[in-house]
Amino acid sequence: MKILSIETSCDETAVSIIEATGDFPTAEYKILGNALFSQIDIHREYGGVFPAVAKREHAKTLVPMMEKALHEAGELKGGEGEALAASETIKTLLDRELELFEQLSQFVSEYARPDIDLIAVTAGPGLEPTLWVGVNFAKALALVWNIPVVAVNHMEGHVLSSVFDGSNLAALQFPALALLISGGHTELIKMSGWSRYEKIGATRDDAVGEAFDKVARLLGLPYPGGPEISHLAKLARAANLPAFTKLPRPMLDSKDLDFSFSGLKTAVRYAVADKGLSEDDIKAMARDFEDAVTEVLLKKTERAISEHGIQSLILGGGVSANSHIRDSFTEFFGREYPELALYLPDPKLSTDNSIMIALAGHARSSTPTAPTLEALSLIRASGNRSLAEETL
Ligand code: KG4
Ligand code: ZN
């Protein structure tokens, strides 16, 4: 089965074509085409993702990304094309996106229907305006080409991309635990089997990635802050810089599996307030913050593992690209829990992409009813992640 997948939940516009041979979860996957445009440079000047701008950029970029992915997959064939303009329904679907409608009309009149069996699109969680662009685009394609479309949960995509080796999904031992750490989420998800999810812990305020981005802003670093902090923290460790301040470890000893990161961000704000920071101060602060976050994540994950008899641990979401967190998890669990299988995503697949959406689309089409998926809050948009629109 060939899957065309679409991701527009935040600031990456991505389209892939993946071929799945066999059934989920034992299928073999081949990446036939993969196109991704990151809007990071556009949002940097706002200090965060601005939803209205992100939406406009997705609308502008979706057709070029689809064209690139189909071209790579050898699916861009000239031909009769479809009379898109004739369809009032499609016009209604894309009535707020005139440019997208025009680009799509042009595209489908120029090229023949590609050989695609399923369209997978991120339906949530994410920024509501940007999700709608992707969903309406997917619906329009589904109507024009008469291809079924499946709604995908972005977080399930992160889980699956972490256990994907480029062609297969790992043979997971259950129960498994996924620690999902991204710009919008921090969740501990227990999996009793494939497609069976239960949320057993979550942040009560900021997500980890959000905390990285906000602390970076307090330190005068550009968006997105995660990679910046990671880089400076590494320099601080290499130079063995003394601690800048002692930061708290929020909820480290609470008896539940929840997290809280807004207090940590506030502690950084007080520590740096009205101080002229030297370059070494900023590096030391970045390291102190990264250490505090890592310690809390490790301890809560360990608690979940021992309370729930976990066999496999999956780290996923944009923050799982962080090398200190990856190394700390590998070292700690390798030493203390040698029987536990640990899965880390390929750093290229840690942050948002559409390959993970194709994998989740395949899962959804093979397991149409998975009631516990509700635990991952499908469709619910996660609010406004724009740092520019809120105070720290
Ligand atoms: O999964 P993702 O691409 O988007 C969401 O679904 O939110 O995650 C983006 C987040 C941002 O907050 C970014 O700062 C963070 O992941 N991030 C990192 C690193 N790379 C990306 N955080 C820490 N260290 C990194 N190396
Ligand atoms: Zn994500």
Short mmCIF file of C-alpha atoms and ligand atoms in Angstrom, two decimals:
data_model
loop_
_atom_site.label_atom_id
_atom_site.label_comp_id
_atom_site.label_asym_id
_atom_site.label_seq_id
_atom_site.Cartn_x
_atom_site.Cartn_y
_atom_site.Cartn_z
CA MET A 1 0.00 0.00 0.00
CA LYS A 2 1.27 3.47 -0.87
CA ILE A 3 0.58 6.22 1.65
CA LEU A 4 0.74 9.96 1.05
CA SER A 5 1.15 11.68 4.42
CA ILE A 6 0.74 15.32 5.41
CA GLU A 7 2.00 17.13 8.52
CA THR A 8 1.11 20.75 9.35
CA SER A 9 0.54 20.73 13.13
CA CYS A 10 3.10 23.43 13.93
CA ASP A 11 5.89 25.00 11.91
CA GLU A 12 6.96 22.19 9.58
CA THR A 13 5.19 21.66 6.26
CA ALA A 14 5.88 18.05 5.32
CA VAL A 15 4.64 15.53 2.75
CA SER A 16 5.90 11.98 2.23
CA ILE A 17 5.14 8.98 0.08
CA ILE A 18 5.74 5.68 1.90
CA GLU A 19 5.19 2.17 0.64
CA ALA A 20 4.07 -0.35 3.26
CA THR A 21 4.41 -4.02 2.35
CA GLY A 22 2.51 -6.22 4.79
CA ASP A 23 0.36 -5.40 7.77
CA PHE A 24 1.03 -3.12 10.71
CA PRO A 25 3.13 -3.60 12.85
CA THR A 26 5.24 -6.13 10.92
CA ALA A 27 5.18 -4.39 7.55
CA GLU A 28 8.28 -3.35 5.68
CA TYR A 29 8.31 0.36 4.89
CA LYS A 30 10.06 2.07 2.02
CA ILE A 31 10.41 5.85 1.92
CA LEU A 32 9.72 6.68 -1.71
CA GLY A 33 9.55 10.45 -1.39
CA ASN A 34 10.03 12.89 1.48
CA ALA A 35 9.75 16.68 1.44
CA LEU A 36 9.91 19.00 4.43
CA PHE A 37 10.00 22.77 4.72
CA SER A 38 10.81 24.20 8.13
CA GLN A 39 9.41 27.65 8.87
CA ILE A 40 11.88 28.22 11.71
CA ASP A 41 13.66 31.11 9.99
CA ILE A 42 10.34 32.85 9.44
CA HIS A 43 9.23 32.49 13.07
CA ARG A 44 12.58 33.36 14.60
CA GLU A 45 11.93 37.09 14.35
CA TYR A 46 8.75 36.65 16.41
CA GLY A 47 10.58 34.62 19.07
CA GLY A 48 8.16 31.74 18.62
CA VAL A 49 5.58 30.20 16.32
CA PHE A 50 2.95 32.70 15.24
CA PRO A 51 -0.12 30.62 14.25
CA ALA A 52 -1.52 33.02 11.62
CA VAL A 53 1.85 33.27 9.90
CA ALA A 54 2.38 29.50 10.16
CA LYS A 55 -1.01 28.86 8.56
CA ARG A 56 -0.25 31.15 5.62
CA GLU A 57 3.13 29.49 5.07
CA HIS A 58 1.61 25.99 5.11
CA ALA A 59 -0.98 27.07 2.55
CA LYS A 60 1.80 28.42 0.31
CA THR A 61 4.10 25.43 0.69
CA LEU A 62 1.85 22.34 0.69
CA VAL A 63 1.54 21.92 -3.08
CA PRO A 64 5.30 22.43 -3.74
CA MET A 65 6.11 19.88 -1.00
CA MET A 66 3.64 17.38 -2.43
CA GLU A 67 5.09 17.93 -5.90
CA LYS A 68 8.62 17.28 -4.59
CA ALA A 69 7.61 14.13 -2.69
CA LEU A 70 5.65 12.72 -5.65
CA HIS A 71 8.52 13.54 -8.00
CA GLU A 72 11.00 11.65 -5.79
CA ALA A 73 8.60 8.73 -5.67
CA GLY A 74 8.32 8.65 -9.46
CA GLU A 75 4.62 9.43 -9.15
CA LEU A 76 4.57 12.78 -10.94
CA LYS A 77 3.09 11.85 -14.26
CA GLY A 78 1.68 14.19 -16.85
CA GLY A 79 -1.75 13.30 -18.08
CA GLU A 80 -5.34 14.23 -18.40
CA GLY A 81 -5.60 15.56 -14.89
CA GLU A 82 -8.86 16.13 -13.03
CA ALA A 83 -11.29 18.97 -13.45
CA LEU A 84 -10.84 20.33 -9.97
CA ALA A 85 -12.34 23.70 -10.73
CA ALA A 86 -15.65 21.99 -11.43
CA SER A 87 -15.97 20.78 -7.90
CA GLU A 88 -17.82 23.23 -5.69
CA THR A 89 -17.19 21.05 -2.65
CA ILE A 90 -13.47 21.43 -3.00
CA LYS A 91 -13.79 25.12 -3.51
CA THR A 92 -15.78 25.32 -0.28
CA LEU A 93 -13.17 23.27 1.58
CA LEU A 94 -10.43 25.63 0.53
CA ASP A 95 -12.45 28.84 0.40
CA ARG A 96 -10.22 30.59 2.95
CA GLU A 97 -7.10 29.49 1.11
CA LEU A 98 -7.50 30.96 -2.34
CA GLU A 99 -3.83 30.59 -3.20
CA LEU A 100 -3.82 26.95 -2.09
CA PHE A 101 -6.97 26.28 -4.12
CA GLU A 102 -5.39 27.84 -7.20
CA GLN A 103 -2.13 25.93 -6.79
CA LEU A 104 -4.02 22.68 -6.28
CA SER A 105 -6.28 23.32 -9.30
CA GLN A 106 -3.22 23.92 -11.45
CA PHE A 107 -1.50 20.81 -10.06
CA VAL A 108 -4.34 18.38 -10.64
CA SER A 109 -5.05 19.70 -14.11
CA GLU A 110 -1.38 19.21 -15.04
CA TYR A 111 -0.70 15.79 -13.50
CA ALA A 112 -2.45 12.45 -13.54
CA ARG A 113 -3.78 10.84 -10.37
CA PRO A 114 -0.78 9.26 -8.57
CA ASP A 115 -0.80 5.63 -7.58
CA ILE A 116 -1.66 6.21 -3.90
CA ASP A 117 -3.90 3.99 -1.73
CA LEU A 118 -4.26 6.08 1.41
CA ILE A 119 -3.86 9.68 2.54
CA ALA A 120 -2.80 10.20 6.19
CA VAL A 121 -3.04 13.63 7.77
CA THR A 122 -2.26 15.01 11.22
CA ALA A 123 -5.57 15.94 12.83
CA GLY A 124 -4.16 16.92 16.23
CA PRO A 125 -2.87 17.84 18.63
CA GLY A 126 -1.30 21.02 17.36
CA LEU A 127 -2.11 24.59 16.43
CA GLU A 128 -5.71 24.69 15.35
CA PRO A 129 -5.40 27.03 12.33
CA THR A 130 -2.44 25.13 10.91
CA LEU A 131 -4.08 21.74 11.46
CA TRP A 132 -7.11 22.85 9.45
CA VAL A 133 -5.00 23.76 6.43
CA GLY A 134 -3.54 20.24 6.31
CA VAL A 135 -6.85 18.51 7.01
CA ASN A 136 -8.74 20.48 4.34
CA PHE A 137 -5.94 19.94 1.85
CA ALA A 138 -6.07 16.18 2.55
CA LYS A 139 -9.85 16.12 2.15
CA ALA A 140 -9.60 18.01 -1.15
CA LEU A 141 -7.02 15.52 -2.49
CA ALA A 142 -9.15 12.61 -1.29
CA LEU A 143 -12.14 13.98 -3.21
CA VAL A 144 -10.26 14.81 -6.40
CA TRP A 145 -8.43 11.52 -6.62
CA ASN A 146 -10.96 9.35 -4.81
CA ILE A 147 -8.52 8.07 -2.21
CA PRO A 148 -9.47 7.23 1.41
CA VAL A 149 -8.14 9.60 4.05
CA VAL A 150 -7.27 8.77 7.65
CA ALA A 151 -6.86 11.23 10.54
CA VAL A 152 -3.69 10.73 12.53
CA ASN A 153 -2.65 11.67 16.04
CA HIS A 154 0.63 13.55 15.93
CA MET A 155 1.84 12.03 19.21
CA GLU A 156 1.26 8.49 17.92
CA GLY A 157 3.49 9.54 15.02
CA HIS A 158 6.24 10.48 17.47
CA VAL A 159 5.90 7.11 19.23
CA LEU A 160 6.16 5.15 15.98
CA SER A 161 9.02 7.17 14.53
CA SER A 162 11.04 6.37 17.66
CA VAL A 163 10.75 2.63 17.05
CA PHE A 164 11.30 2.89 13.28
CA ASP A 165 14.72 1.83 11.96
CA GLY A 166 14.17 3.15 8.44
CA SER A 167 12.38 0.06 7.16
CA ASN A 168 10.70 -1.76 10.08
CA LEU A 169 9.10 -1.10 13.43
CA ALA A 170 10.89 -2.74 16.37
CA ALA A 171 9.40 -5.92 17.84
CA LEU A 172 8.30 -4.19 21.05
CA GLN A 173 7.95 -6.06 24.32
CA PHE A 174 4.88 -4.92 26.28
CA PRO A 175 4.01 -3.20 28.47
CA ALA A 176 6.00 -0.42 26.90
CA LEU A 177 6.34 3.15 28.07
CA ALA A 178 6.70 6.22 25.85
CA LEU A 179 8.10 9.41 27.30
CA LEU A 180 6.95 12.04 24.83
CA ILE A 181 8.74 15.36 25.14
CA SER A 182 7.98 18.03 22.56
CA GLY A 183 7.18 21.71 22.25
CA GLY A 184 3.53 21.14 23.15
CA HIS A 185 3.58 17.97 25.27
CA THR A 186 5.26 16.14 28.10
CA GLU A 187 3.53 12.81 28.65
CA LEU A 188 4.17 9.34 29.95
CA ILE A 189 2.13 6.94 27.83
CA LYS A 190 1.81 3.28 28.76
CA MET A 191 1.28 0.89 25.86
CA SER A 192 -0.25 -2.46 26.77
CA GLY A 193 0.02 -3.48 23.09
CA TRP A 194 0.26 -1.89 19.66
CA SER A 195 -2.27 0.94 19.34
CA ARG A 196 -3.25 0.60 23.00
CA TYR A 197 -2.34 3.78 24.80
CA GLU A 198 -2.97 5.03 28.30
CA LYS A 199 -1.70 8.34 29.62
CA ILE A 200 -0.21 7.77 33.09
CA GLY A 201 1.55 11.09 33.61
CA ALA A 202 1.79 14.56 32.09
CA THR A 203 2.97 18.06 32.72
CA ARG A 204 0.66 20.25 34.77
CA ASP A 205 1.90 23.41 33.05
CA ASP A 206 4.67 23.97 30.49
CA ALA A 207 5.89 21.23 28.18
CA VAL A 208 9.61 20.44 28.27
CA GLY A 209 10.28 21.92 24.82
CA GLU A 210 8.32 25.01 25.76
CA ALA A 211 10.51 25.37 28.88
CA PHE A 212 13.66 25.04 26.74
CA ASP A 213 12.33 27.70 24.35
CA LYS A 214 11.31 30.11 27.13
CA VAL A 215 14.53 29.73 29.09
CA ALA A 216 16.48 30.30 25.87
CA ARG A 217 14.57 33.52 25.38
CA LEU A 218 15.40 34.63 28.93
CA LEU A 219 19.05 34.03 28.07
CA GLY A 220 18.78 36.08 24.88
CA LEU A 221 19.04 33.04 22.56
CA PRO A 222 17.06 32.64 19.34
CA TYR A 223 14.04 30.37 18.71
CA PRO A 224 13.88 27.39 18.87
CA GLY A 225 15.77 27.35 22.13
CA GLY A 226 16.25 23.59 22.57
CA PRO A 227 19.18 23.14 20.17
CA GLU A 228 20.79 26.42 21.36
CA ILE A 229 20.67 25.41 25.02
CA SER A 230 21.92 21.94 24.19
CA HIS A 231 24.92 23.39 22.34
CA LEU A 232 25.87 25.86 25.09
CA ALA A 233 25.36 23.27 27.85
CA LYS A 234 27.83 21.02 26.06
CA LEU A 235 30.43 23.82 26.05
CA ALA A 236 29.83 24.43 29.77
CA ARG A 237 30.43 20.75 30.53
CA ALA A 238 33.56 20.62 28.39
CA ALA A 239 34.97 23.69 30.21
CA ASN A 240 33.77 22.39 33.59
CA LEU A 241 32.24 25.77 34.40
CA PRO A 242 31.03 26.20 37.99
CA ALA A 243 27.27 26.20 38.63
CA PHE A 244 25.64 29.56 37.95
CA THR A 245 22.81 28.84 40.35
CA LYS A 246 21.14 25.93 42.10
CA LEU A 247 17.89 25.26 40.28
CA PRO A 248 14.91 23.37 41.76
CA ARG A 249 13.84 19.89 40.61
CA PRO A 250 10.07 20.43 40.47
CA MET A 251 7.91 17.50 41.62
CA LEU A 252 10.94 15.22 41.80
CA ASP A 253 9.63 13.47 44.89
CA SER A 254 5.89 13.74 44.29
CA LYS A 255 4.27 10.33 44.48
CA ASP A 256 2.60 10.63 41.07
CA LEU A 257 3.91 10.59 37.50
CA ASP A 258 3.22 14.23 36.70
CA PHE A 259 5.65 16.99 35.84
CA SER A 260 5.82 20.76 36.23
CA PHE A 261 8.30 22.98 34.41
CA SER A 262 6.97 26.50 34.80
CA GLY A 263 8.60 26.90 38.24
CA LEU A 264 11.94 25.94 36.76
CA LYS A 265 11.58 28.63 34.11
CA THR A 266 10.63 31.17 36.81
CA ALA A 267 13.69 30.16 38.86
CA VAL A 268 15.87 30.86 35.81
CA ARG A 269 14.15 34.21 35.36
CA TYR A 270 14.89 35.26 38.96
CA ALA A 271 18.45 33.97 38.74
CA VAL A 272 19.26 36.04 35.66
CA ALA A 273 17.11 39.12 36.42
CA ASP A 274 18.96 42.44 36.24
CA LYS A 275 22.30 40.70 35.82
CA GLY A 276 24.70 41.43 33.01
CA LEU A 277 25.38 37.86 31.92
CA SER A 278 28.79 36.91 30.55
CA GLU A 279 29.04 34.26 27.84
CA ASP A 280 30.22 31.78 30.45
CA ASP A 281 27.23 32.65 32.69
CA ILE A 282 24.86 31.84 29.83
CA LYS A 283 26.61 28.55 29.10
CA ALA A 284 26.57 27.58 32.79
CA MET A 285 22.89 28.49 33.12
CA ALA A 286 22.04 26.45 30.01
CA ARG A 287 23.81 23.44 31.53
CA ASP A 288 22.21 23.92 34.96
CA PHE A 289 18.78 24.04 33.33
CA GLU A 290 19.43 20.99 31.14
CA ASP A 291 20.68 19.05 34.18
CA ALA A 292 17.55 19.91 36.20
CA VAL A 293 15.21 18.86 33.38
CA THR A 294 17.11 15.64 32.73
CA GLU A 295 17.09 14.63 36.39
CA VAL A 296 13.32 15.11 36.69
CA LEU A 297 12.64 13.23 33.43
CA LEU A 298 14.87 10.33 34.48
CA LYS A 299 13.40 9.99 37.95
CA LYS A 300 9.76 10.14 36.85
CA THR A 301 10.39 7.68 34.04
CA GLU A 302 12.11 5.31 36.45
CA ARG A 303 9.15 5.53 38.81
CA ALA A 304 6.74 4.67 35.96
CA ILE A 305 8.95 1.75 34.88
CA SER A 306 9.08 0.17 38.29
CA GLU A 307 5.40 0.81 39.13
CA HIS A 308 4.13 -0.61 35.82
CA GLY A 309 6.58 -3.46 35.12
CA ILE A 310 7.69 -1.84 31.87
CA GLN A 311 9.66 -3.95 29.34
CA SER A 312 10.46 -1.36 26.65
CA LEU A 313 11.11 2.37 26.95
CA ILE A 314 10.53 4.75 24.04
CA LEU A 315 11.73 8.33 23.99
CA GLY A 316 9.98 10.55 21.47
CA GLY A 317 9.17 14.13 20.43
CA GLY A 318 11.39 17.04 19.41
CA VAL A 319 13.25 17.25 22.73
CA SER A 320 14.41 13.65 22.33
CA ALA A 321 16.91 15.06 19.82
CA ASN A 322 18.75 16.45 22.89
CA SER A 323 22.07 14.62 23.17
CA HIS A 324 22.45 15.07 26.93
CA ILE A 325 19.00 13.61 27.58
CA ARG A 326 19.68 10.75 25.13
CA ASP A 327 23.07 9.98 26.69
CA SER A 328 21.74 10.20 30.26
CA PHE A 329 18.85 7.82 29.50
CA THR A 330 21.15 5.38 27.70
CA GLU A 331 23.68 5.42 30.50
CA PHE A 332 21.23 5.30 33.44
CA PHE A 333 18.84 2.66 32.14
CA GLY A 334 21.67 0.62 30.59
CA ARG A 335 23.26 0.44 34.04
CA GLU A 336 20.22 0.15 36.32
CA TYR A 337 17.78 -1.73 34.05
CA PRO A 338 19.90 -3.85 31.68
CA GLU A 339 16.86 -5.96 30.70
CA LEU A 340 14.90 -2.93 29.50
CA ALA A 341 14.94 -2.22 25.75
CA LEU A 342 15.45 1.50 25.09
CA TYR A 343 14.35 3.08 21.80
CA LEU A 344 15.57 6.50 20.73
CA PRO A 345 14.48 8.10 17.46
CA ASP A 346 16.93 8.81 14.69
CA PRO A 347 17.70 12.49 15.45
CA LYS A 348 16.38 13.39 11.97
CA LEU A 349 13.02 11.84 12.88
CA SER A 350 12.86 13.33 16.39
CA THR A 351 11.37 16.64 15.36
CA ASP A 352 8.20 16.96 13.31
CA ASN A 353 8.12 15.16 9.97
CA SER A 354 5.62 13.39 7.75
CA ILE A 355 7.27 9.95 7.71
CA MET A 356 5.94 9.45 11.24
CA ILE A 357 2.48 10.48 10.05
CA ALA A 358 2.56 7.81 7.33
CA LEU A 359 3.49 5.18 9.94
CA ALA A 360 0.63 6.29 12.19
CA GLY A 361 -1.71 6.35 9.17
CA HIS A 362 -0.81 2.75 8.44
CA ALA A 363 -1.47 1.85 12.08
CA ARG A 364 -4.86 3.58 11.99
CA SER A 365 -5.94 1.94 8.75
CA SER A 366 -5.01 -1.50 10.12
CA THR A 367 -6.58 -0.98 13.57
CA PRO A 368 -9.60 1.21 12.92
CA THR A 369 -10.99 1.02 16.43
CA ALA A 370 -8.56 1.83 19.16
CA PRO A 371 -10.66 3.48 21.87
CA THR A 372 -7.77 4.12 24.20
CA LEU A 373 -6.31 6.44 21.58
CA GLU A 374 -8.51 9.05 23.20
CA ALA A 375 -5.83 9.17 25.86
CA LEU A 376 -3.65 10.93 23.34
CA SER A 377 -6.30 13.62 22.86
CA LEU A 378 -6.93 13.18 19.15
CA ILE A 379 -8.34 16.22 17.37
CA ARG A 380 -7.99 18.45 20.41
CA ALA A 381 -5.76 21.32 19.44
CA SER A 382 -3.17 22.14 22.06
CA GLY A 383 -3.67 25.87 22.13
CA ASN A 384 -1.40 28.65 21.20
CA ARG A 385 2.30 27.94 21.32
CA SER A 386 3.38 31.37 20.24
CA LEU A 387 5.90 32.78 22.67
CA ALA A 388 5.42 36.11 21.02
CA GLU A 389 1.82 36.27 22.23
CA GLU A 390 2.32 35.48 25.87
CA THR A 391 4.37 36.78 28.72
CA LEU A 392 6.99 34.58 30.21
O1 KG4 B 1 8.17 17.56 18.22
P1 KG4 B 1 8.53 18.94 17.82
O2 KG4 B 1 9.32 19.14 16.56
O3 KG4 B 1 7.25 19.85 17.70
C1 KG4 B 1 6.15 19.67 18.53
O4 KG4 B 1 5.38 18.71 18.29
O5 KG4 B 1 6.07 20.46 19.49
O6 KG4 B 1 9.31 19.59 19.07
C2 KG4 B 1 9.80 20.89 19.01
C3 KG4 B 1 10.49 21.21 20.32
C4 KG4 B 1 10.91 22.66 20.46
O7 KG4 B 1 10.47 23.14 21.70
C5 KG4 B 1 12.44 22.59 20.40
O8 KG4 B 1 13.09 23.61 21.15
C6 KG4 B 1 12.69 21.23 20.99
O9 KG4 B 1 11.67 20.41 20.46
N1 KG4 B 1 14.00 20.71 20.59
C7 KG4 B 1 15.00 20.46 21.48
C8 KG4 B 1 16.11 20.04 20.72
N2 KG4 B 1 15.75 20.01 19.40
C9 KG4 B 1 14.45 20.42 19.36
N3 KG4 B 1 15.02 20.61 22.82
C10 KG4 B 1 16.19 20.30 23.44
N4 KG4 B 1 17.30 19.89 22.80
C11 KG4 B 1 17.31 19.75 21.45
N5 KG4 B 1 18.41 19.33 20.82
ZN ZN B 2 5.87 17.05 17.36
#
